[in-house]
Coordinates of C-alpha atoms and ligand atoms in Angstrom, one line a residue:
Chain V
X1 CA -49.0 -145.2 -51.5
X2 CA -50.1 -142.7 -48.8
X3 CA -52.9 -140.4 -48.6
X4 CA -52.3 -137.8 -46.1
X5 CA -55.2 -135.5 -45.2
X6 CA -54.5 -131.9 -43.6
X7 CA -56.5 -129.5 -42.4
X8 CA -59.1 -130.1 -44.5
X9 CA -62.4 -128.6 -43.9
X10 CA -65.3 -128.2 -46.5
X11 CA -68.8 -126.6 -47.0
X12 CA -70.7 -127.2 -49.8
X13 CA -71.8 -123.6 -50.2
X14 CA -71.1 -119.9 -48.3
X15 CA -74.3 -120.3 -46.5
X16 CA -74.8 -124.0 -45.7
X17 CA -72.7 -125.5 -42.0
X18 CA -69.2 -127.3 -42.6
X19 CA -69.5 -130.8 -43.3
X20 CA -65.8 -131.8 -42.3
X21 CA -63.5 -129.2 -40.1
X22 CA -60.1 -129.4 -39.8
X23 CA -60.1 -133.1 -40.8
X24 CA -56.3 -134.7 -40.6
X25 CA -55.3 -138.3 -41.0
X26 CA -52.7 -140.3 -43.0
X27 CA -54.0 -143.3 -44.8
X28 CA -51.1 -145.8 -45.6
X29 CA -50.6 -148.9 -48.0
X30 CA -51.2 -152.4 -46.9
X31 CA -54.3 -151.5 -44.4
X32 CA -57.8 -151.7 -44.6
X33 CA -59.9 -148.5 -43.2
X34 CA -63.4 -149.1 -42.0
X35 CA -64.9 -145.4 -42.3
X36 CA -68.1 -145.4 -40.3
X37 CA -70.6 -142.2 -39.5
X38 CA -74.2 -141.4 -39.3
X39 CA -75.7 -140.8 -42.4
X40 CA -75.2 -136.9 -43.5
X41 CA -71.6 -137.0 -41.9
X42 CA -69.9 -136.5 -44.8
X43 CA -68.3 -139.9 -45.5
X44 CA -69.3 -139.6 -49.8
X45 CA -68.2 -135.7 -49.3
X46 CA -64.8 -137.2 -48.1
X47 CA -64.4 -139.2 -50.8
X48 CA -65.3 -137.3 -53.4
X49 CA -63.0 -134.6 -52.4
X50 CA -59.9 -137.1 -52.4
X51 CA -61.1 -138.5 -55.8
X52 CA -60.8 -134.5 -57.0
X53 CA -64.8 -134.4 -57.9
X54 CA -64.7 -132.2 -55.0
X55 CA -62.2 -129.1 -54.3
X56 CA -61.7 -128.4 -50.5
X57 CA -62.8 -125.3 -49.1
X58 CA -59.3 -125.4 -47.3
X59 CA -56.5 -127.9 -46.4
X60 CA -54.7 -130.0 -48.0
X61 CA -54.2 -133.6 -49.6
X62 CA -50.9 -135.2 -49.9
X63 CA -50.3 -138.3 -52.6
X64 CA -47.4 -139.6 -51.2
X65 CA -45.9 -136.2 -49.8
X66 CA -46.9 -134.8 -53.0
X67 CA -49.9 -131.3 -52.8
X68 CA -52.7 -132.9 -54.8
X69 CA -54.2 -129.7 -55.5
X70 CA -52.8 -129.6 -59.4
X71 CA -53.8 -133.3 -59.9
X72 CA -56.6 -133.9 -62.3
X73 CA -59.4 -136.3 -61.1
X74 CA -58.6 -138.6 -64.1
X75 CA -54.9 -138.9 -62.8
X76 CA -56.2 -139.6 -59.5
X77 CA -57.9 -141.9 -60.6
X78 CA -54.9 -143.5 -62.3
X79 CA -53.7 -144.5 -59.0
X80 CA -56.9 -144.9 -56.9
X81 CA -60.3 -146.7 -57.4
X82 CA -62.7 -144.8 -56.4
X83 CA -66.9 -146.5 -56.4
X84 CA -69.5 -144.3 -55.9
X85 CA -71.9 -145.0 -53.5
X86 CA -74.9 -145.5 -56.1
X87 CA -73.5 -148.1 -58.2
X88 CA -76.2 -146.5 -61.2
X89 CA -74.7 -143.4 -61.3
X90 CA -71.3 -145.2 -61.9
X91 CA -72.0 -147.6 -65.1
X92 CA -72.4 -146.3 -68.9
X93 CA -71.9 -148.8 -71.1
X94 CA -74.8 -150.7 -73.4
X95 CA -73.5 -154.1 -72.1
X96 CA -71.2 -155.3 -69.2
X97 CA -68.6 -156.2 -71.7
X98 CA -68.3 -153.0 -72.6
X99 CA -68.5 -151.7 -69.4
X100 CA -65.1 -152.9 -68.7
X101 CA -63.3 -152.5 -72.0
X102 CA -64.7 -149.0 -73.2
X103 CA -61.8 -147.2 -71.3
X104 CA -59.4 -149.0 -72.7
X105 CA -60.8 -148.9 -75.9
X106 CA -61.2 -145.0 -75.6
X107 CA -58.1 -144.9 -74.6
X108 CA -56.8 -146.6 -77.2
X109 CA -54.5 -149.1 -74.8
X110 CA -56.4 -152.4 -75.4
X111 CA -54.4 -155.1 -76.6
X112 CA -54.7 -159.0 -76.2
X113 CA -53.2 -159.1 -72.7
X114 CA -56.5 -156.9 -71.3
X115 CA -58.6 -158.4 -73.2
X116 CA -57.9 -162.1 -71.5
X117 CA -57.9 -159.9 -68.5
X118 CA -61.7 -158.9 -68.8
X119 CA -62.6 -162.2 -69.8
X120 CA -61.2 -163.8 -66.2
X121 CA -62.6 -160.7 -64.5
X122 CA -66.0 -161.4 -66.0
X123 CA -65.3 -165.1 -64.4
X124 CA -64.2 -163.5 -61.5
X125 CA -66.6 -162.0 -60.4
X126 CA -69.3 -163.9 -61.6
X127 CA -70.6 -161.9 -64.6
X128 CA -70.1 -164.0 -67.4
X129 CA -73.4 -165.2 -68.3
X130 CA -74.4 -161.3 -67.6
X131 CA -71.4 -159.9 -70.5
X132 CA -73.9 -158.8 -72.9
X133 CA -76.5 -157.7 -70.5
X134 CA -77.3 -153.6 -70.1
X135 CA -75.6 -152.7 -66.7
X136 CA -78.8 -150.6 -66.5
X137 CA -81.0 -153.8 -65.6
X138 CA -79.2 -155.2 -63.4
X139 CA -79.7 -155.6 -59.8
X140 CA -78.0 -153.3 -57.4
X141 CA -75.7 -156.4 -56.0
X142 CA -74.9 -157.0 -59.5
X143 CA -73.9 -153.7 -60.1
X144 CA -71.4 -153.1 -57.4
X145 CA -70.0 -156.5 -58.0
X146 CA -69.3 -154.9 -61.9
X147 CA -68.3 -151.8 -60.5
X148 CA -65.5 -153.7 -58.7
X149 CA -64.8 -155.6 -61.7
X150 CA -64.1 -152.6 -63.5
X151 CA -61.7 -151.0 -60.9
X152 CA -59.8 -154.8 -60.8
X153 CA -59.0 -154.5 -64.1
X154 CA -56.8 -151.2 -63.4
X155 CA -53.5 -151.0 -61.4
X156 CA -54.3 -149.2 -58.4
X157 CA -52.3 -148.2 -55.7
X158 CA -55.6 -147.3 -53.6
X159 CA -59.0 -148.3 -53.0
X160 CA -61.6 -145.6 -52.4
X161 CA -65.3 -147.7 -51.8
X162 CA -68.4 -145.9 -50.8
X163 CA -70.8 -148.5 -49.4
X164 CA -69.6 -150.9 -51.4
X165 CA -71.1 -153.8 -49.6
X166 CA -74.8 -152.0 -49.1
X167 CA -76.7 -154.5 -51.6
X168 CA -74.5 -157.5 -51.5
X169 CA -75.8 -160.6 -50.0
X170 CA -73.5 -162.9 -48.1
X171 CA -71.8 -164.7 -50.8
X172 CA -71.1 -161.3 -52.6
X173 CA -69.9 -159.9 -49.1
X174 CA -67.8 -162.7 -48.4
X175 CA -66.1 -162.5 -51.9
X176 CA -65.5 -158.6 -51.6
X177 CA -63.9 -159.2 -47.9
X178 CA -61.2 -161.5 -49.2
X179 CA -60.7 -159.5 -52.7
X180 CA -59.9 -156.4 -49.9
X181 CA -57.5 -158.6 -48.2
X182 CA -55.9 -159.6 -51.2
X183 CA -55.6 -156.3 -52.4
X184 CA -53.7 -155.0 -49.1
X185 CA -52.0 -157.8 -48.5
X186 CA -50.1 -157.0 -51.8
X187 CA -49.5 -153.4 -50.4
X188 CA -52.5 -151.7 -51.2
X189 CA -54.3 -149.2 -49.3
X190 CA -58.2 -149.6 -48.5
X191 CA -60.8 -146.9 -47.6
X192 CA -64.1 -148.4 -47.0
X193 CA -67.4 -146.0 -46.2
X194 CA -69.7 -148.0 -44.6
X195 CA -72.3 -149.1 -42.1
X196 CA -72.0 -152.6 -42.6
X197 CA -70.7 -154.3 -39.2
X198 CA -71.5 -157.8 -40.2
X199 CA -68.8 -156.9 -43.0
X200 CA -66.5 -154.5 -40.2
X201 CA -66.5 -158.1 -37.9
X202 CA -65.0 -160.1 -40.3
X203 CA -61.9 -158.4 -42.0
X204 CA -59.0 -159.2 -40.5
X205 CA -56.8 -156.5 -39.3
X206 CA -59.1 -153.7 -40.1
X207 CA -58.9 -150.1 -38.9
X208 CA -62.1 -149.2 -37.4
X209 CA -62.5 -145.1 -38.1
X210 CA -65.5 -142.6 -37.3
X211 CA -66.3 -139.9 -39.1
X212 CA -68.3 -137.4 -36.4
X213 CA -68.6 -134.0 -36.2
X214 CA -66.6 -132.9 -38.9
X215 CA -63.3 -134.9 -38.4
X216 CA -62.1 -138.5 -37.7
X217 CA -62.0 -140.0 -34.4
Chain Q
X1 CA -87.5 -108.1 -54.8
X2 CA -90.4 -110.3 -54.1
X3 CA -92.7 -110.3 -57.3
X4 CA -95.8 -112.0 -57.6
X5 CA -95.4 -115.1 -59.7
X6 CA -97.6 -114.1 -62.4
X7 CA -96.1 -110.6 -62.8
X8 CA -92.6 -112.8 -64.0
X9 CA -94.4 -115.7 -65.8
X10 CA -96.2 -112.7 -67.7
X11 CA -92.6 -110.8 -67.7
X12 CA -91.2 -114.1 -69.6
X13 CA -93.6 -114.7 -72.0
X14 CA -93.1 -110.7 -73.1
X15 CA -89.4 -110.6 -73.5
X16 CA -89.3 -113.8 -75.2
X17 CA -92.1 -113.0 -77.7
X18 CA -90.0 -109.8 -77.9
X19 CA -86.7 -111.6 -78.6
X20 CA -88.2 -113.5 -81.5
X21 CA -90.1 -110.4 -83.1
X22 CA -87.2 -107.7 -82.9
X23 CA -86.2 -106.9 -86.1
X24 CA -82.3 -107.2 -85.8
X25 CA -79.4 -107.2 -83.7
X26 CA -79.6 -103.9 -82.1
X27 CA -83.3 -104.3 -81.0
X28 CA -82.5 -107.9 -79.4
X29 CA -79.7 -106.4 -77.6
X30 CA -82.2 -104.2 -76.3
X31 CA -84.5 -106.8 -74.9
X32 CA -81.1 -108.7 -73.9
X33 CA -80.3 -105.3 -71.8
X34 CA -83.9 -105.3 -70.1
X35 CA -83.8 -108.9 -69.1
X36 CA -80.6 -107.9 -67.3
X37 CA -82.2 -105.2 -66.0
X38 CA -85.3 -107.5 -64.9
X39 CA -83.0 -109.7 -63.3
X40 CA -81.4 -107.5 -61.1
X41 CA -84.6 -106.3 -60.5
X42 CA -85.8 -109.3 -59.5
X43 CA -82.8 -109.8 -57.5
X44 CA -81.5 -113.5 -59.1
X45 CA -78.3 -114.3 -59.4
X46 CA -77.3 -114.1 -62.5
X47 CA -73.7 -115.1 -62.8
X48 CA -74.2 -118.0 -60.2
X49 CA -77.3 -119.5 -62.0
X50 CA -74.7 -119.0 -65.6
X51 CA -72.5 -121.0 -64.0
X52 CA -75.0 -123.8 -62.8
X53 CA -75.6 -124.3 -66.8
X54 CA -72.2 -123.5 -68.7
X55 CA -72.7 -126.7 -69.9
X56 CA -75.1 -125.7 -72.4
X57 CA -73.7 -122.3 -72.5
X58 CA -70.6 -123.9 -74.1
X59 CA -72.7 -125.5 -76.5
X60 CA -75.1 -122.6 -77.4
X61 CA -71.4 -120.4 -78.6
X62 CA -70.5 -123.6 -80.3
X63 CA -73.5 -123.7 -82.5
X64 CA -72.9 -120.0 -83.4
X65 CA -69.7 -120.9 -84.3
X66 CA -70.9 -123.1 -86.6
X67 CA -73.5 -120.7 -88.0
X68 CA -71.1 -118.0 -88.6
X69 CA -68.6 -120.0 -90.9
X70 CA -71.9 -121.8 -92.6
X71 CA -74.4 -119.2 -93.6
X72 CA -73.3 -116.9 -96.0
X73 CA -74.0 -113.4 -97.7
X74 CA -73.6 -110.0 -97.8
X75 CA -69.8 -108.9 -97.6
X76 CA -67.2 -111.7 -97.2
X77 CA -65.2 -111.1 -94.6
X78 CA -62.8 -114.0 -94.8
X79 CA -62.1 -115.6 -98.1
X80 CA -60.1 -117.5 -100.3
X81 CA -60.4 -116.6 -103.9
X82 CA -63.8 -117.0 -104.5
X83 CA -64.3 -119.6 -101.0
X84 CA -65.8 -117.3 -98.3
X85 CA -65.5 -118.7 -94.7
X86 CA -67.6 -115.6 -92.7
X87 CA -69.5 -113.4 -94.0
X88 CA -71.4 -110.3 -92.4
X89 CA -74.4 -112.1 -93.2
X90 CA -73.1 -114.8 -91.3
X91 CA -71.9 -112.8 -88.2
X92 CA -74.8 -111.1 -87.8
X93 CA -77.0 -114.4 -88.1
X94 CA -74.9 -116.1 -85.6
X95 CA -75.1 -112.8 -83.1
X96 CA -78.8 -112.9 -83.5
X97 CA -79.2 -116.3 -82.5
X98 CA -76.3 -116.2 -80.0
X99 CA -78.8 -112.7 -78.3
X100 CA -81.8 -114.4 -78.5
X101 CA -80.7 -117.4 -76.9
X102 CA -79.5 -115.5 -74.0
X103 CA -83.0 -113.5 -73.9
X104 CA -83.9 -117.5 -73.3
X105 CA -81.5 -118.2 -70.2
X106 CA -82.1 -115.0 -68.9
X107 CA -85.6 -115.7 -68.8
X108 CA -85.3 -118.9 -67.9
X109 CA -83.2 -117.5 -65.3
X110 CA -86.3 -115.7 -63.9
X111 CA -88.5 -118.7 -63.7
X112 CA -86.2 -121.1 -62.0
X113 CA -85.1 -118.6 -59.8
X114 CA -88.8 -118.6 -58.1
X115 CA -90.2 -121.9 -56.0
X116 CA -91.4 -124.0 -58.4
X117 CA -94.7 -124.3 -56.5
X118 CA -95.6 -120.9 -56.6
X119 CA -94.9 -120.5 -60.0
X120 CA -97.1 -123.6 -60.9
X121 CA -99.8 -121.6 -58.0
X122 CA -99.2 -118.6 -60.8
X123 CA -100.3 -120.5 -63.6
X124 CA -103.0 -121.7 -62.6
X125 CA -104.6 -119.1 -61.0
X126 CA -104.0 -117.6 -64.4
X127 CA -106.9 -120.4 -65.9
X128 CA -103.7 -122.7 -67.5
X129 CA -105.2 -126.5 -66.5
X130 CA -103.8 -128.0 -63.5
X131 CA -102.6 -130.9 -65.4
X132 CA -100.6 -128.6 -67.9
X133 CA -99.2 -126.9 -64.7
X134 CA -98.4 -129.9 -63.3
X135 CA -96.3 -131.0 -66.4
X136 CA -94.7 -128.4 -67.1
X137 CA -93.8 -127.9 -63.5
X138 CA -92.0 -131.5 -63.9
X139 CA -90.5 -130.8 -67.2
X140 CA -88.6 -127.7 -65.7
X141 CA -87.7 -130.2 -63.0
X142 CA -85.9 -132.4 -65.2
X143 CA -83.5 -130.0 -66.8
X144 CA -81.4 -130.6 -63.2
X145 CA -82.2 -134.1 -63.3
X146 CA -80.9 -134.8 -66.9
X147 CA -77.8 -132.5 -66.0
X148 CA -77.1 -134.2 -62.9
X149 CA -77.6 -138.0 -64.5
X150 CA -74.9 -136.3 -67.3
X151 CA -72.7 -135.2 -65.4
X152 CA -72.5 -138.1 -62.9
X153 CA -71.5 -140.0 -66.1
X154 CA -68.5 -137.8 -66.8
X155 CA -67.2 -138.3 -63.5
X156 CA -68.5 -142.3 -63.9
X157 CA -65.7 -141.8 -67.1
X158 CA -63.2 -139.5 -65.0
X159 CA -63.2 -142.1 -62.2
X160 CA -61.4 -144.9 -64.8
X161 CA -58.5 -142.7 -65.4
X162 CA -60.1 -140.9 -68.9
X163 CA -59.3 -137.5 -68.7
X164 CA -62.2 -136.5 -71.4
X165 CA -60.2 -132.8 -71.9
X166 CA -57.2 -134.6 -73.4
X167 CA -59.4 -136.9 -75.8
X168 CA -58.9 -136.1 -79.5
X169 CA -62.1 -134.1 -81.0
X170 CA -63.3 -137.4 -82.7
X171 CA -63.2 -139.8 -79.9
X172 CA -65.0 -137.0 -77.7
X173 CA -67.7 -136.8 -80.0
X174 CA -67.6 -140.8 -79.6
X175 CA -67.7 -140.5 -75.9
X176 CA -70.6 -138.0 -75.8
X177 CA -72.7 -140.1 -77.9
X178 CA -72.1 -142.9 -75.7
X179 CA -73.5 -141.2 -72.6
X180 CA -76.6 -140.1 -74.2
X181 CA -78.7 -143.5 -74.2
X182 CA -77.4 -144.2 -70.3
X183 CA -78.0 -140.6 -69.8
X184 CA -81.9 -141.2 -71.2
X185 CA -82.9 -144.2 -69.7
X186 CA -81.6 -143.3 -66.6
X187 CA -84.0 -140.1 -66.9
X188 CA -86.6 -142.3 -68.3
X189 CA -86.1 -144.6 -65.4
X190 CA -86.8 -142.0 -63.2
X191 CA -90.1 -140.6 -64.5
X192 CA -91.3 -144.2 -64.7
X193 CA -90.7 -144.2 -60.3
X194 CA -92.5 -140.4 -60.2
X195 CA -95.4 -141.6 -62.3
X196 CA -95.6 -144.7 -60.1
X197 CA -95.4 -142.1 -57.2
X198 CA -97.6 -139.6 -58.4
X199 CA -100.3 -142.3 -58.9
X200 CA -99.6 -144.0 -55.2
X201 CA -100.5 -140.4 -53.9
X202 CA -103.7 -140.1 -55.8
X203 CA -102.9 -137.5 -58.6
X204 CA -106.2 -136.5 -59.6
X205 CA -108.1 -138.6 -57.1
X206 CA -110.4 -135.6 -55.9
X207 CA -111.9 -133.3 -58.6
X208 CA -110.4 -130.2 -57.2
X209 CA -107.4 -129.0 -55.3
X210 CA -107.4 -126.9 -52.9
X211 CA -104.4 -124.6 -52.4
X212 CA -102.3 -123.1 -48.8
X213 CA -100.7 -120.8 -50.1
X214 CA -103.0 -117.2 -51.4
X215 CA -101.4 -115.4 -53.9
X216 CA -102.0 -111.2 -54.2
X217 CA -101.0 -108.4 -56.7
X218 CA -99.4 -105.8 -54.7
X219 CA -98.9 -102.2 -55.9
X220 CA -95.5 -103.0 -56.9
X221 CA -96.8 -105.9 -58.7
X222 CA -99.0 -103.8 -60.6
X223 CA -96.6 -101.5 -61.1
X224 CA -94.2 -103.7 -62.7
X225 CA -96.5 -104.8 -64.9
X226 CA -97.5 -101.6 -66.3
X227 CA -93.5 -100.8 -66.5
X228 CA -93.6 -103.9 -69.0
X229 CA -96.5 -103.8 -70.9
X230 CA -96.0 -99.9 -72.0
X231 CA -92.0 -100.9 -72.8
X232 CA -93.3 -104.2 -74.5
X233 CA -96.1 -101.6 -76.5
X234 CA -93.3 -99.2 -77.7
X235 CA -90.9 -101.8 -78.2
X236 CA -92.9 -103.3 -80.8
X237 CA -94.4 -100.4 -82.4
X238 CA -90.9 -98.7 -82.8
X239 CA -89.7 -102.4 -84.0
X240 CA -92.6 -102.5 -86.8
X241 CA -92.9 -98.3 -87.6
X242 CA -89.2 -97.7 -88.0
X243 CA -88.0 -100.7 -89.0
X244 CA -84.5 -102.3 -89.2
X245 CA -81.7 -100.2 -88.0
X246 CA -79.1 -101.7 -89.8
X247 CA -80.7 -101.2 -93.2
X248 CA -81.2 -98.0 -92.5
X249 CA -77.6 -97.3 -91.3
Ligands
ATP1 N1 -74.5 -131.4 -53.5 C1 -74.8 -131.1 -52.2 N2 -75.1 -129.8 -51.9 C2 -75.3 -129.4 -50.6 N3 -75.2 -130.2 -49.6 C3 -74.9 -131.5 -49.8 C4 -74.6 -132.0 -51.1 N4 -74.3 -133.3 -51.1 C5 -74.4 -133.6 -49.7 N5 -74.7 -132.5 -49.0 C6 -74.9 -132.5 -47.5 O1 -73.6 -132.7 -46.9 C7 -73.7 -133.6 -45.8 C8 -72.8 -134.8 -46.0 O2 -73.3 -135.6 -47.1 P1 -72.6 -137.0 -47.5 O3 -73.3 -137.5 -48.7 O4 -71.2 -136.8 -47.6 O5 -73.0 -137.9 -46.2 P2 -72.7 -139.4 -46.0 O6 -71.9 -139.5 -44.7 O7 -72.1 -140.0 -47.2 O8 -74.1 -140.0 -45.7 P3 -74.8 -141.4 -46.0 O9 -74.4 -142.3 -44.9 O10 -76.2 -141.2 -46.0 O11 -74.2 -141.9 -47.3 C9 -75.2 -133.9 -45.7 O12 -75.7 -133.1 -44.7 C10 -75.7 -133.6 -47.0 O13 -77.1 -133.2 -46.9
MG2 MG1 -72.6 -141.4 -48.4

């Protein structure tokens, strides 16, 4: 898949400054981004106006040559995970299990196959002793690591992660790295938001990116 | 228009008392027209702060919906055989509350529209307790807070691919009820952090506060109040001497 960004500029209101101006760049399949910018750049604005939570104040966003303008968020999100930068806002289910099977369930689309599927994620990404466990309690870590979990379980074409890596610890960090690679190595695009360098140093093949002043350098 | 904060908290107060004493629908559109009025006045912005809370707008017409087709009376409007679905009775109930409802944003309108320190500055300096100002000055605070934590969790849902338009009715209803309890604690989390905060700063530490900011009545202050308390005076002496306009029409 292939996100192109044109143009794009956005204010959050008429009377407060632009936080991106005439942003362009073409995210492709099978690379890693490593998004960096001083906090306040706009990095979560970025994001969010991809994911469609967010409508540009003008430009545009192409989904593989396709105006995204007309595509609902939820479709979006179809074909790219998108995890918000605080993991709390993201979770709402009573227990982790349910955290990962309620949109299925909702959906009506659970079946056997997903179910063995969010029993290896909860494995996976070591959550199993935490499955009936409120996401509410759980530690920040914890939560990004479910976060993740949830977005695995989903066929995604893209990766959208806001700070993904802020309250991991090494192990955690080291796991999401090589989940990344994984993930693009199969052909999947990455976009990570971050300031983490210790994490930046160690992906292989990474596109460093910074966010100043509006655009990317 | 700059008003003194206690000329508005005293404008509220009236038109909502007023809202809930007029007699029927003609006298709450009235009080529905004033608050208008007010808020122009006033200078808020009406249709932006509407927007901010279409949310609850949404639901507010949805529970008049519900009160039309349930309360019935007077002439039946719609009806099968002897089955009425809406009434006059009914329609008139539901316009009432839908009126005085929007007397309620309206108001509510006025208050939010004015630094919430001031307003809390107005209260007091009109003898309410500093500790009810206080509260109350964080209870208004939370109506964003409870929103935001809400709507964060729609997006939360959004961002796995639900699209909660398309949902049937049912499995809506489901999914609403779902994001209350997050929705709560996460609010309750939160006002477990500002009472921890509120205490680390020494709430109530010193036995009295001093304040920065002075607050005056200026002629137009006074003026405005004297606007509202004569309309508020015939308002409610038309209301109670002539009585209901639809029983006499
Ligand atoms: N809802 C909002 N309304 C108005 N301004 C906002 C809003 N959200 C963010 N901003 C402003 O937009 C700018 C960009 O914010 P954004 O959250 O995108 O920054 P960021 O690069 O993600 O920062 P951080 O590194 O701290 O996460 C900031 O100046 C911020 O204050
Ligand atoms: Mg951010």
């Amino acid at each position: 898949m292939k996100i192109e960004i044109k143009d794009l500029s956005f204010r959050y209101s008429k009377k407060s400054p632009r936080v991106l101006e005439n942003l362009s760049y073409i995210f492709e399949g099978g690379n890693i981004y490593f998004l960096e910018g001083k906090n306040g750049v706009g990095k979560t604005t970025l994001g969010k106006i991809i994911m469609g939570l967010l409508k540009p104040t003008s430009g545009y966003i192409y989904f593989d040559g396709e105006d995204s303008s007309k595509i609902k968020p939820a479709d979006r999100a179809k074909k790219i995970g998108y995890m918000f930068q605080n993991p709390a806002l993201q979770l709402f289910a009573p227990t982790v299990f349910d955290e990962l099977a309620f949109p299925f369930e909702i959906m009506g689309t659970m079946d056997e196959n997903i179910k063995d599927n969010i029993q290896k994620a909860l494995k996976k990404f070591n959550l199993y002793e935490a499955k009936d466990r409120s996401p509410l309690t759980m530690s920040y870590g914890e939560m990004q690591r479910l976060a993740l979990a949830g977005i695995s379980l989903r066929n995604v074409d893209f990766l959208i992660l806001d700070e993904p890596s802020s309250a991991l610890d090494e192990e955690g960090r080291n796991f999401l790295i090589s989940y990344l690679e994984d993930f693009s190595r199969n052909g999947g695009g990455v976009i990570l938001f971050s300031h983490d360098e210790d994490t930046l140093s160690k992906i292989n093949g990474v596109i460093e990116l910074v966010l100043d002043n509006g655009s990317i350098k | 228009m700059k008003r003194d904060p206690r000329v508005k908290l005293i404008y509220i107060l009236l038109l909502t008392t007023l809202a809930i004493l007029a007699k029927d629908v003609i006298y709450i559109s009235a009080i529905v027209l004033v608050t208008i009025i007010v808020n122009i006045c006033l200078g808020t912005n009406i249709l932006r702060a509407i927007k901010r809370i279409s949310f609850y707008v949404s639901f507010i017409v949805f529970i008049t919906l519900v009160q039309s087709l349930t309360v019935k009376g007077g002439t039946p409007l719609i009806y099968i055989g002897s089955f009425v679905f809406v009434s006059t009775t009914g329609i008139i109930f539901a316009l009432e509350f839908l009126l005085r409802m929007l007397v309620i944003i309206l108001s509510g309108i006025i208050a939010t529209s004015t630094d919430g320190r001031e307003m809390a500055d107005g209260m007091q300096k009109m003898g309410v307790p500093y500790e009810f100002v206080f509260m109350s000055g964080i209870a208004l605070r939370f109506f964003p807070i409870f929103s935001d934590e809400f709507r964060a969790r729609l997006n939360a849902i959004t961002m796995r691919g639900i699209n909660i338009k398309k949902l049937p009715f049912r499995k809506k209803i489901r999914l609403y009820g779902y994001l209350m309890s997050p929705t709560i604690s996460g609010c309750v989390l939160r006002s477990e952090q500002l009472s921890i905060s509120v205490e680390a700063r020494g709430f109530r530490a010193l036995q009295h506060r001093t304040m920065y900011r002075e607050l005056k009545m200026g002629l137009y202050d006074w003026l405005f109040l004297a606007v509202g308390i004569v309309f508020g005076a015939g308002f409610l002496f038309v209301n109670y001497y002539i009585g209901s306009f639809i029983s006499i029409l």
